[in-house]
Short mmCIF file of C-alpha atoms in Angstrom, two decimals:
data_model
loop_
_atom_site.label_atom_id
_atom_site.label_comp_id
_atom_site.label_asym_id
_atom_site.label_seq_id
_atom_site.Cartn_x
_atom_site.Cartn_y
_atom_site.Cartn_z
CA MET A 1 100.39 102.10 114.14
CA ARG A 2 103.99 101.35 112.89
CA GLY A 3 105.03 100.48 109.60
CA TRP A 4 104.49 97.03 108.50
CA LEU A 5 108.16 96.57 108.36
CA ALA A 6 109.08 97.45 112.15
CA TRP A 7 106.44 95.15 113.26
CA VAL A 8 108.04 92.23 111.38
CA LEU A 9 111.99 93.55 112.78
CA ALA A 10 110.75 93.86 116.41
CA GLY A 11 110.46 90.33 116.56
CA ALA A 12 113.89 90.39 118.19
CA LEU A 13 112.55 92.60 120.81
CA ALA A 14 108.95 91.12 121.48
CA ALA A 15 107.96 89.54 124.58
CA ALA A 16 105.84 86.45 124.78
CA LEU A 17 104.27 85.45 127.80
CA PRO A 18 105.13 81.82 128.98
CA VAL A 19 103.75 78.68 127.25
CA PRO A 20 101.86 76.61 130.16
CA ALA A 21 103.87 73.81 130.87
CA SER A 22 102.07 71.31 129.67
CA ALA A 23 102.20 72.90 126.14
CA SER A 24 105.68 72.78 126.91
CA ALA A 25 105.60 69.75 127.66
CA GLY A 26 103.95 68.53 124.14
CA GLY A 27 106.36 70.61 122.11
CA CYS A 28 104.23 73.22 121.43
CA SER A 29 106.20 76.53 122.12
CA VAL A 30 105.93 78.54 119.10
CA ARG A 31 107.87 81.78 118.51
CA VAL A 32 105.97 84.53 116.47
CA PRO A 33 108.19 86.95 115.31
CA GLY A 34 106.88 90.45 115.66
CA ALA A 35 104.60 89.63 118.34
CA GLN A 36 104.18 91.44 121.45
CA LEU A 37 102.33 88.54 123.03
CA SER A 38 102.17 84.83 121.85
CA VAL A 39 99.99 81.82 123.69
CA ALA A 40 100.29 78.10 122.45
CA ALA A 41 98.79 75.38 123.32
CA CYS A 42 98.86 71.89 121.80
CA LEU A 43 94.68 71.01 120.84
CA ASP A 44 93.14 67.56 119.69
CA ASP A 45 91.08 69.33 117.42
CA LEU A 46 92.54 72.80 115.14
CA THR A 47 88.83 73.08 113.46
CA THR A 48 85.57 74.65 114.97
CA THR A 49 84.45 71.40 116.13
CA GLY A 50 87.21 71.08 118.13
CA THR A 51 87.92 74.85 119.29
CA LEU A 52 84.07 75.46 120.28
CA ALA A 53 84.52 72.67 122.84
CA SER A 54 88.13 73.93 124.01
CA GLY A 55 87.52 77.78 124.13
CA HIS A 56 90.05 78.87 121.15
CA THR A 57 87.64 80.13 118.91
CA VAL A 58 84.94 82.88 119.95
CA GLU A 59 81.73 81.93 117.55
CA ALA A 60 80.43 85.26 117.84
CA ASP A 61 83.37 86.32 115.69
CA TRP A 62 82.14 83.94 112.50
CA ALA A 63 78.56 83.94 113.32
CA GLY A 64 76.16 84.49 110.37
CA LEU A 65 78.59 84.08 107.52
CA THR A 66 78.35 80.51 106.87
CA SER A 67 74.72 78.35 106.42
CA ALA A 68 74.26 75.76 108.75
CA GLY A 69 74.39 72.76 106.40
CA LEU A 70 78.44 73.45 105.58
CA PRO A 71 79.94 70.54 106.32
CA THR A 72 82.64 69.85 108.80
CA PHE A 73 85.65 67.85 108.84
CA GLY A 74 87.18 65.29 111.00
CA VAL A 75 89.73 65.81 113.63
CA VAL A 76 92.68 67.86 113.06
CA PRO A 77 95.43 68.21 115.69
CA GLY A 78 97.98 70.98 116.24
CA VAL A 79 98.95 73.74 117.76
CA GLN A 80 97.37 76.94 117.94
CA VAL A 81 99.39 80.30 118.95
CA ASP A 82 97.09 82.99 119.87
CA GLY A 83 99.01 86.49 120.38
CA TYR A 84 98.50 90.12 119.22
CA PHE A 85 101.32 92.66 117.30
CA PRO A 86 102.20 95.80 119.19
CA ASP A 87 99.08 98.33 118.06
CA SER A 88 97.84 101.83 120.04
CA SER A 89 94.22 100.62 119.56
CA THR A 90 92.46 98.84 122.22
CA ALA A 91 88.93 97.53 120.37
CA ASN A 92 89.36 94.06 120.12
CA THR A 93 88.17 92.45 123.58
CA ASN A 94 88.87 89.16 122.54
CA HIS A 95 90.75 86.85 125.31
CA GLY A 96 90.42 90.36 127.90
CA TRP A 97 93.48 91.29 126.06
CA ASN A 98 92.01 94.69 125.10
CA HIS A 99 94.50 95.04 122.17
CA ASP A 100 94.10 95.16 118.58
CA ALA A 101 96.04 93.64 115.71
CA GLN A 102 95.04 89.95 117.31
CA PHE A 103 95.81 87.13 115.34
CA VAL A 104 95.51 83.05 115.26
CA LEU A 105 98.11 80.73 114.12
CA ARG A 106 97.09 76.99 113.71
CA LEU A 107 99.91 74.40 113.00
CA PRO A 108 98.77 71.17 112.12
CA ASP A 109 100.29 67.87 113.02
CA ARG A 110 100.04 66.47 109.45
CA TRP A 111 101.52 69.17 107.34
CA ASN A 112 101.28 69.47 103.94
CA GLY A 113 104.01 72.39 103.51
CA GLY A 114 101.35 75.06 102.77
CA LEU A 115 100.12 78.33 104.23
CA VAL A 116 96.70 80.25 104.25
CA VAL A 117 96.80 83.51 105.53
CA SER A 118 93.36 85.65 105.73
CA GLY A 119 91.68 88.98 107.11
CA SER A 120 88.45 89.44 108.84
CA PRO A 121 85.61 89.98 106.75
CA GLY A 122 83.78 93.09 107.97
CA VAL A 123 85.12 94.59 111.23
CA ARG A 124 85.12 91.45 112.91
CA ARG A 125 87.76 89.76 114.77
CA GLN A 126 90.79 87.23 114.28
CA TYR A 127 88.39 84.12 114.33
CA ALA A 128 85.90 85.23 111.71
CA ASN A 129 87.30 83.00 108.99
CA ASP A 130 87.25 80.44 111.36
CA ARG A 131 84.15 78.20 109.79
CA ALA A 132 84.56 79.78 106.23
CA ILE A 133 88.11 79.38 105.27
CA GLY A 134 90.29 77.73 108.20
CA ASP A 135 88.19 74.85 108.56
CA GLN A 136 89.04 73.74 105.46
CA ALA A 137 92.68 74.60 105.03
CA LEU A 138 93.57 72.75 108.21
CA ALA A 139 91.91 69.62 107.12
CA GLU A 140 94.11 69.77 104.30
CA GLY A 141 97.09 70.27 105.41
CA TYR A 142 97.72 73.85 105.91
CA ALA A 143 98.88 76.18 108.24
CA PHE A 144 96.56 78.62 108.78
CA ALA A 145 96.75 82.30 109.58
CA ALA A 146 94.12 84.77 110.67
CA THR A 147 94.02 88.93 111.76
CA ASP A 148 91.63 91.18 113.34
CA LYS A 149 93.66 93.90 110.42
CA GLY A 150 94.31 95.63 113.35
CA ASN A 151 91.06 97.41 114.27
CA THR A 152 87.96 96.15 114.77
CA GLY A 153 83.96 97.11 115.17
CA ALA A 154 81.65 99.70 114.07
CA ALA A 155 84.34 102.29 115.22
CA PHE A 156 86.89 101.48 113.05
CA PHE A 157 87.47 104.89 111.75
CA THR A 158 88.92 106.18 115.22
CA ASP A 159 92.09 103.91 114.93
CA GLY A 160 94.74 106.53 112.78
CA VAL A 161 95.52 109.82 112.48
CA ARG A 162 94.10 110.97 108.73
CA PRO A 163 91.49 109.77 106.94
CA GLY A 164 92.13 105.77 105.06
CA ASP A 165 94.74 105.02 107.84
CA ALA A 166 92.43 102.72 109.38
CA LEU A 167 91.68 100.83 106.46
CA ALA A 168 95.61 101.46 105.26
CA GLU A 169 96.36 99.23 108.07
CA TRP A 170 93.91 96.14 107.07
CA ASN A 171 96.84 95.59 104.26
CA SER A 172 99.63 96.10 106.51
CA ARG A 173 98.56 93.76 109.00
CA VAL A 174 97.98 90.89 106.43
CA THR A 175 101.72 91.58 105.14
CA GLN A 176 102.90 91.60 108.60
CA LEU A 177 101.11 88.37 109.16
CA THR A 178 102.32 86.47 106.32
CA LEU A 179 105.77 87.30 106.94
CA ALA A 180 105.56 86.44 110.96
CA ALA A 181 103.55 83.39 110.08
CA ARG A 182 105.87 82.11 107.42
CA SER A 183 108.79 82.19 109.40
CA ALA A 184 106.51 80.83 112.99
CA ALA A 185 106.06 77.60 110.47
CA ALA A 186 109.37 76.90 109.29
CA ARG A 187 110.43 76.87 113.10
CA HIS A 188 107.95 74.44 114.10
CA TYR A 189 108.37 72.13 111.59
CA GLY A 190 112.05 72.64 110.70
CA ARG A 191 111.77 73.57 106.92
CA PRO A 192 110.40 76.17 104.95
CA VAL A 193 106.82 76.80 104.12
CA THR A 194 106.17 75.84 100.20
CA LYS A 195 103.06 77.44 99.39
CA THR A 196 101.72 80.46 100.63
CA LEU A 197 97.55 81.48 99.52
CA ALA A 198 95.96 84.46 100.59
CA ALA A 199 92.01 83.78 100.81
CA GLY A 200 89.39 86.08 102.40
CA LEU A 201 85.59 86.77 102.16
CA SER A 202 83.82 90.73 101.54
CA ASN A 203 86.72 92.80 103.24
CA GLY A 204 89.00 89.65 103.42
CA GLY A 205 88.25 89.19 99.95
CA TYR A 206 89.68 92.97 98.90
CA LEU A 207 92.73 91.97 101.08
CA VAL A 208 93.68 89.55 98.56
CA ARG A 209 93.04 91.24 96.14
CA TRP A 210 95.32 93.78 97.69
CA GLN A 211 98.18 91.51 98.48
CA LEU A 212 98.18 90.40 95.09
CA GLU A 213 98.72 93.41 93.20
CA ASN A 214 101.33 94.91 95.66
CA ARG A 215 102.99 91.77 97.64
CA PRO A 216 102.77 89.46 95.03
CA TRP A 217 106.42 87.87 95.83
CA LEU A 218 104.92 86.78 99.14
CA TYR A 219 101.87 84.42 98.04
CA ASP A 220 101.23 82.16 95.34
CA GLY A 221 97.96 82.53 94.47
CA GLY A 222 94.79 83.60 96.22
CA VAL A 223 91.07 82.96 96.51
CA ASP A 224 88.87 86.19 96.77
CA TRP A 225 84.95 85.79 98.13
CA GLU A 226 83.59 89.08 96.68
CA GLY A 227 86.06 91.48 97.73
CA THR A 228 85.10 95.07 98.51
CA LEU A 229 85.84 97.27 95.63
CA TRP A 230 87.74 100.28 96.40
CA ARG A 231 88.44 102.60 92.76
CA PRO A 232 89.54 106.81 93.91
CA ASP A 233 87.16 107.24 90.36
CA GLY A 234 84.25 104.97 91.59
CA PRO A 235 82.49 102.57 91.81
CA ASN A 236 82.88 101.77 95.09
CA LEU A 237 80.26 101.94 97.97
CA LEU A 238 79.86 105.21 98.70
CA THR A 239 78.78 105.55 95.15
CA PHE A 240 75.79 103.01 95.32
CA LEU A 241 74.95 103.06 98.83
CA PRO A 242 73.43 106.48 99.25
CA PRO A 243 71.13 106.06 96.35
CA ALA A 244 69.87 102.56 98.03
CA LEU A 245 69.62 104.44 101.33
CA ARG A 246 67.56 107.68 99.67
CA ALA A 247 65.23 105.64 97.80
CA TYR A 248 64.69 102.75 100.54
CA PRO A 249 61.46 104.44 102.66
CA ALA A 250 59.63 105.33 99.33
CA TYR A 251 60.38 102.14 97.70
CA ALA A 252 58.81 100.48 100.87
CA ALA A 253 55.44 102.79 100.75
CA GLY A 254 55.03 101.43 97.11
CA SER A 255 57.29 104.08 95.05
CA GLU A 256 57.73 102.47 91.73
CA ALA A 257 60.26 105.26 90.67
CA ALA A 258 62.11 104.61 94.07
CA HIS A 259 62.03 100.70 93.03
CA GLN A 260 63.98 101.90 89.91
CA SER A 261 66.32 103.95 91.66
CA ILE A 262 67.41 101.23 94.14
CA LEU A 263 67.79 99.02 90.51
CA ASP A 264 70.14 101.79 89.04
CA ALA A 265 72.37 101.92 91.75
CA GLY A 266 73.30 98.88 90.46
CA PHE A 267 71.36 95.94 92.96
CA ALA A 268 70.28 93.29 91.19
CA PRO A 269 66.37 93.05 89.76
CA GLY A 270 65.36 89.31 92.28
CA SER A 271 66.87 90.87 95.06
CA GLU A 272 63.80 92.88 96.42
CA PHE A 273 63.38 90.05 99.01
CA LEU A 274 66.33 90.92 100.81
CA TRP A 275 66.40 95.02 100.68
CA ASP A 276 64.74 95.39 103.64
CA TYR A 277 67.39 93.40 105.82
CA HIS A 278 70.11 94.74 104.07
CA TYR A 279 68.63 98.16 104.76
CA ARG A 280 67.92 97.71 108.65
CA VAL A 281 71.29 95.81 109.04
CA TYR A 282 74.14 96.63 106.23
CA TRP A 283 73.50 99.39 104.01
CA ASP A 284 73.04 102.57 106.72
CA LEU A 285 75.79 101.58 109.01
CA THR A 286 78.28 100.40 106.10
CA GLN A 287 78.20 104.12 104.57
CA ARG A 288 78.02 106.10 107.58
CA ILE A 289 80.82 104.46 109.01
CA TYR A 290 83.26 103.91 105.92
CA ARG A 291 82.11 107.35 104.79
CA GLU A 292 83.57 108.30 108.47
CA GLU A 293 86.88 106.69 107.69
CA VAL A 294 87.50 108.72 104.31
CA ASP A 295 85.27 111.84 104.71
CA PRO A 296 85.24 112.51 108.01
CA ALA A 297 84.86 116.54 107.18
CA PHE A 298 81.11 115.88 105.45
CA ASP A 299 78.91 115.50 108.69
CA GLY A 300 81.38 118.04 110.67
CA SER A 301 81.35 117.32 114.81
CA LEU A 302 79.34 114.24 114.63
CA GLU A 303 81.05 111.17 114.18
CA ALA A 304 79.61 108.77 111.20
CA GLY A 305 76.38 110.99 110.62
CA THR A 306 72.94 110.17 111.89
CA PRO A 307 71.16 106.43 112.09
CA PHE A 308 68.78 106.15 109.27
CA CYS A 309 68.50 110.06 108.56
CA ALA A 310 65.32 111.11 106.25
CA SER A 311 66.57 112.56 103.19
CA GLY A 312 66.97 116.58 103.50
CA THR A 313 68.16 116.06 106.81
CA PRO A 314 71.45 118.03 107.39
CA ALA A 315 74.85 116.26 106.59
CA CYS A 316 72.71 113.35 105.98
CA ASP A 317 74.20 110.12 104.36
CA ALA A 318 71.27 109.71 102.61
CA ASP A 319 72.20 112.34 100.61
CA TYR A 320 76.09 111.93 100.16
CA GLU A 321 77.52 113.16 96.28
CA TYR A 322 80.68 111.06 96.46
CA ALA A 323 81.83 112.75 92.92
CA SER A 324 81.25 116.13 94.19
CA ARG A 325 83.25 115.73 97.29
CA PRO A 326 86.34 117.76 97.74
CA PRO A 327 90.04 115.74 95.78
CA SER A 328 91.06 115.19 99.76
CA VAL A 329 88.40 112.17 99.67
CA ALA A 330 89.57 110.66 96.13
CA ARG A 331 92.86 110.96 97.59
CA ALA A 332 91.85 109.05 101.02
CA VAL A 333 90.47 106.16 99.13
CA GLU A 334 93.45 106.12 96.40
CA ARG A 335 95.74 105.08 99.31
CA ILE A 336 93.55 101.86 99.55
CA SER A 337 92.33 101.21 95.90
CA LEU A 338 92.94 98.15 93.54
CA THR A 339 94.32 98.69 90.41
CA GLY A 340 93.80 95.26 88.61
CA ARG A 341 97.45 94.63 88.41
CA ILE A 342 97.68 91.22 90.04
CA GLY A 343 101.08 89.42 89.93
CA LYS A 344 99.45 85.71 91.08
CA PRO A 345 96.55 83.34 89.95
CA LEU A 346 93.52 84.77 91.62
CA LEU A 347 90.20 83.20 91.61
CA THR A 348 87.05 85.52 91.99
CA LEU A 349 83.60 84.22 93.47
CA HIS A 350 80.64 86.45 93.73
CA GLY A 351 76.76 85.84 94.30
CA THR A 352 74.30 87.44 91.62
CA LEU A 353 72.24 88.55 94.34
CA ASP A 354 74.74 90.19 96.55
CA THR A 355 72.69 92.76 98.20
CA LEU A 356 75.51 94.48 100.13
CA LEU A 357 78.56 94.83 97.01
CA PRO A 358 76.16 94.02 93.94
CA ILE A 359 78.09 92.09 91.65
CA THR A 360 77.78 94.56 88.87
CA ARG A 361 79.29 97.66 90.52
CA ASP A 362 82.06 95.61 92.47
CA SER A 363 83.49 92.21 91.11
CA ASP A 364 82.06 92.57 87.42
CA VAL A 365 84.36 95.85 87.70
CA TYR A 366 86.96 94.44 88.70
CA ASP A 367 87.31 91.58 86.05
CA ARG A 368 87.89 94.30 83.95
CA MET A 369 90.01 96.00 85.55
CA ILE A 370 92.45 92.74 85.36
CA ARG A 371 91.93 91.99 81.59
CA ASP A 372 92.45 95.88 80.88
CA SER A 373 95.52 95.71 82.98
CA GLY A 374 96.83 92.43 80.93
CA ARG A 375 96.45 90.27 83.59
CA GLY A 376 93.67 88.48 82.23
CA ALA A 377 95.28 84.89 81.98
CA LEU A 378 96.03 84.98 85.84
CA HIS A 379 92.11 85.30 86.85
CA ARG A 380 89.20 82.82 87.08
CA TYR A 381 85.98 84.96 87.98
CA TYR A 382 82.82 83.16 88.95
CA ARG A 383 79.43 84.49 89.08
CA ILE A 384 77.23 82.30 91.11
CA GLU A 385 73.78 82.88 90.82
CA GLY A 386 71.78 83.40 93.80
CA GLY A 387 74.55 84.44 96.36
CA ASN A 388 74.21 86.85 98.60
CA HIS A 389 77.01 88.60 100.07
CA VAL A 390 77.05 86.42 102.94
CA ASP A 391 75.68 82.81 103.47
CA GLY A 392 73.94 83.60 106.51
CA LEU A 393 70.51 84.23 105.47
CA VAL A 394 70.35 81.13 103.13
CA ASP A 395 68.43 79.27 106.06
CA ALA A 396 65.90 81.97 105.69
CA PHE A 397 65.39 81.57 102.40
CA PRO A 398 66.70 77.97 101.42
CA ASP A 399 64.93 78.60 98.05
CA ARG A 400 65.69 81.59 97.15
CA LEU A 401 69.49 81.96 97.77
CA ARG A 402 72.33 79.70 97.23
CA PRO A 403 75.13 79.04 99.44
CA LEU A 404 78.61 80.33 98.62
CA GLY A 405 80.52 78.81 101.21
CA PRO A 406 80.66 75.44 99.07
CA CYS A 407 81.58 77.25 95.64
CA PHE A 408 84.26 78.87 98.07
CA ARG A 409 85.71 75.36 98.45
CA THR A 410 85.72 74.72 94.95
CA ALA A 411 87.41 77.01 94.24
CA PHE A 412 90.49 76.56 96.75
CA ASP A 413 90.78 73.48 95.39
CA ALA A 414 90.86 74.55 91.85
CA LEU A 415 93.61 77.43 92.73
CA ALA A 416 95.53 74.38 93.82
CA GLY A 417 95.36 72.21 91.07
CA TRP A 418 96.40 75.46 89.21
CA LEU A 419 99.33 76.16 91.15
CA HIS A 420 100.46 72.17 90.33
CA GLY A 421 99.77 72.68 86.63
CA ALA A 422 96.01 71.91 85.68
CA ARG A 423 94.25 74.99 84.90
CA PRO A 424 90.49 75.75 86.39
CA SER A 425 87.78 76.10 84.50
CA ALA A 426 86.80 79.03 82.57
CA SER A 427 85.51 82.23 84.37
CA ALA A 428 81.79 81.71 83.89
CA THR A 429 78.23 82.43 85.41
CA ILE A 430 77.65 79.61 87.03
CA ALA A 431 73.81 78.44 87.41
CA ARG A 432 71.53 76.79 90.17
CA PRO A 433 71.85 73.12 89.20
CA ALA A 434 68.10 71.91 88.12
CA GLY A 435 66.41 70.30 90.63
CA ALA A 436 69.16 70.32 93.38
CA THR A 437 67.97 70.48 96.59
CA PRO A 438 68.97 73.49 99.26
CA ALA A 439 71.13 70.63 101.11
CA GLU A 440 72.87 69.11 97.98
CA LEU A 441 73.62 73.16 97.42
CA ALA A 442 74.93 73.49 100.53
CA ARG A 443 77.15 70.15 99.94
CA SER A 444 78.87 70.89 96.95
CA CYS A 445 79.32 73.05 94.38
CA ALA A 446 80.80 72.55 90.60
CA LEU A 447 82.44 75.80 88.86
CA SER A 448 82.11 74.80 85.77
#
């Protein structure tokens, strides 16, 4: 890893692969400052409908994040640039590059002067936001840029030297891409970017929060789709996942006391039908890999602990007690923590049935942090009844879950309106419309 300023200034020395002759003939050569490698192509359609057909997206990056019923958009022709910035880690295998710090930049022919920048959710790669965020941005005329955050995959914690390095790199990479994409877009279109928005979900939402707190001069506003909350004194995912992991086996065996323990950890009543899936897919893995990133000493020579270990097993993450760990752990978390001191308008969405980042331990807290920091006028917070962490399970439970994808689209447009003087609806809990069918909910969402 390198400092973000060095990455950007390295643009004068960056070596880019030659653009294919057909692309050059079509005016598709685009220089991205600081990129070690970049490849540009003229495409008939930059949305996922087109890029799936042309091979300019990777569906595995975004699979499971949206519901099947989320509407698609019309054709958006333009230029796509794929590439990477200098980096020493190699987990991202997209394009066979085996190189992290990969990015994608899409420049529509019909440009509205704006740029949307996004970091990937979870530990996914640069195309993860294509369906959830990129399609809408491009259809509305924005340029769209996304980064893999500089390290990917379940072993992301192996990147860096000291605890917290890998997570800190995520923030630097978003800043780096924002600066580079603004410059590349200005050169491509022959005029400067007039509006820069940050948007993301889950870890990508965390990145929106961090950028608006720490780099507000780069952005005009942001949309945060249930971003991860990091606080050195909690709550954070290392405070609420271990109790759930510890109690779940007994809960599954019928223990009412264990059921109450999971509720006490913050998971919402009514979300029980989601617990088994999240225990198997999310809770255990998430706890172990993020704990390894900030507290590698907990399990000694083990790397990210023992999967699904029983409580009482030595160095078992189900027994992890964040509050009792050495001060060095809180210091590692403090490096990437949030304060609530946003400097630009922010809209936050969070599902009330979020079963990975429970709403009462995450966005409810972050909203209070913003208000306590005196920045409440810059924030709108919408609690979406029936929403889970991502929309991939909506199709399995269409009558019990509500997709957040349509609500994000409404919030994105509301942010654009806010920046033009139209104040968005007040913060609120958004109830499921009476009588609405799953198909109707997949198409629209009114945040009022």
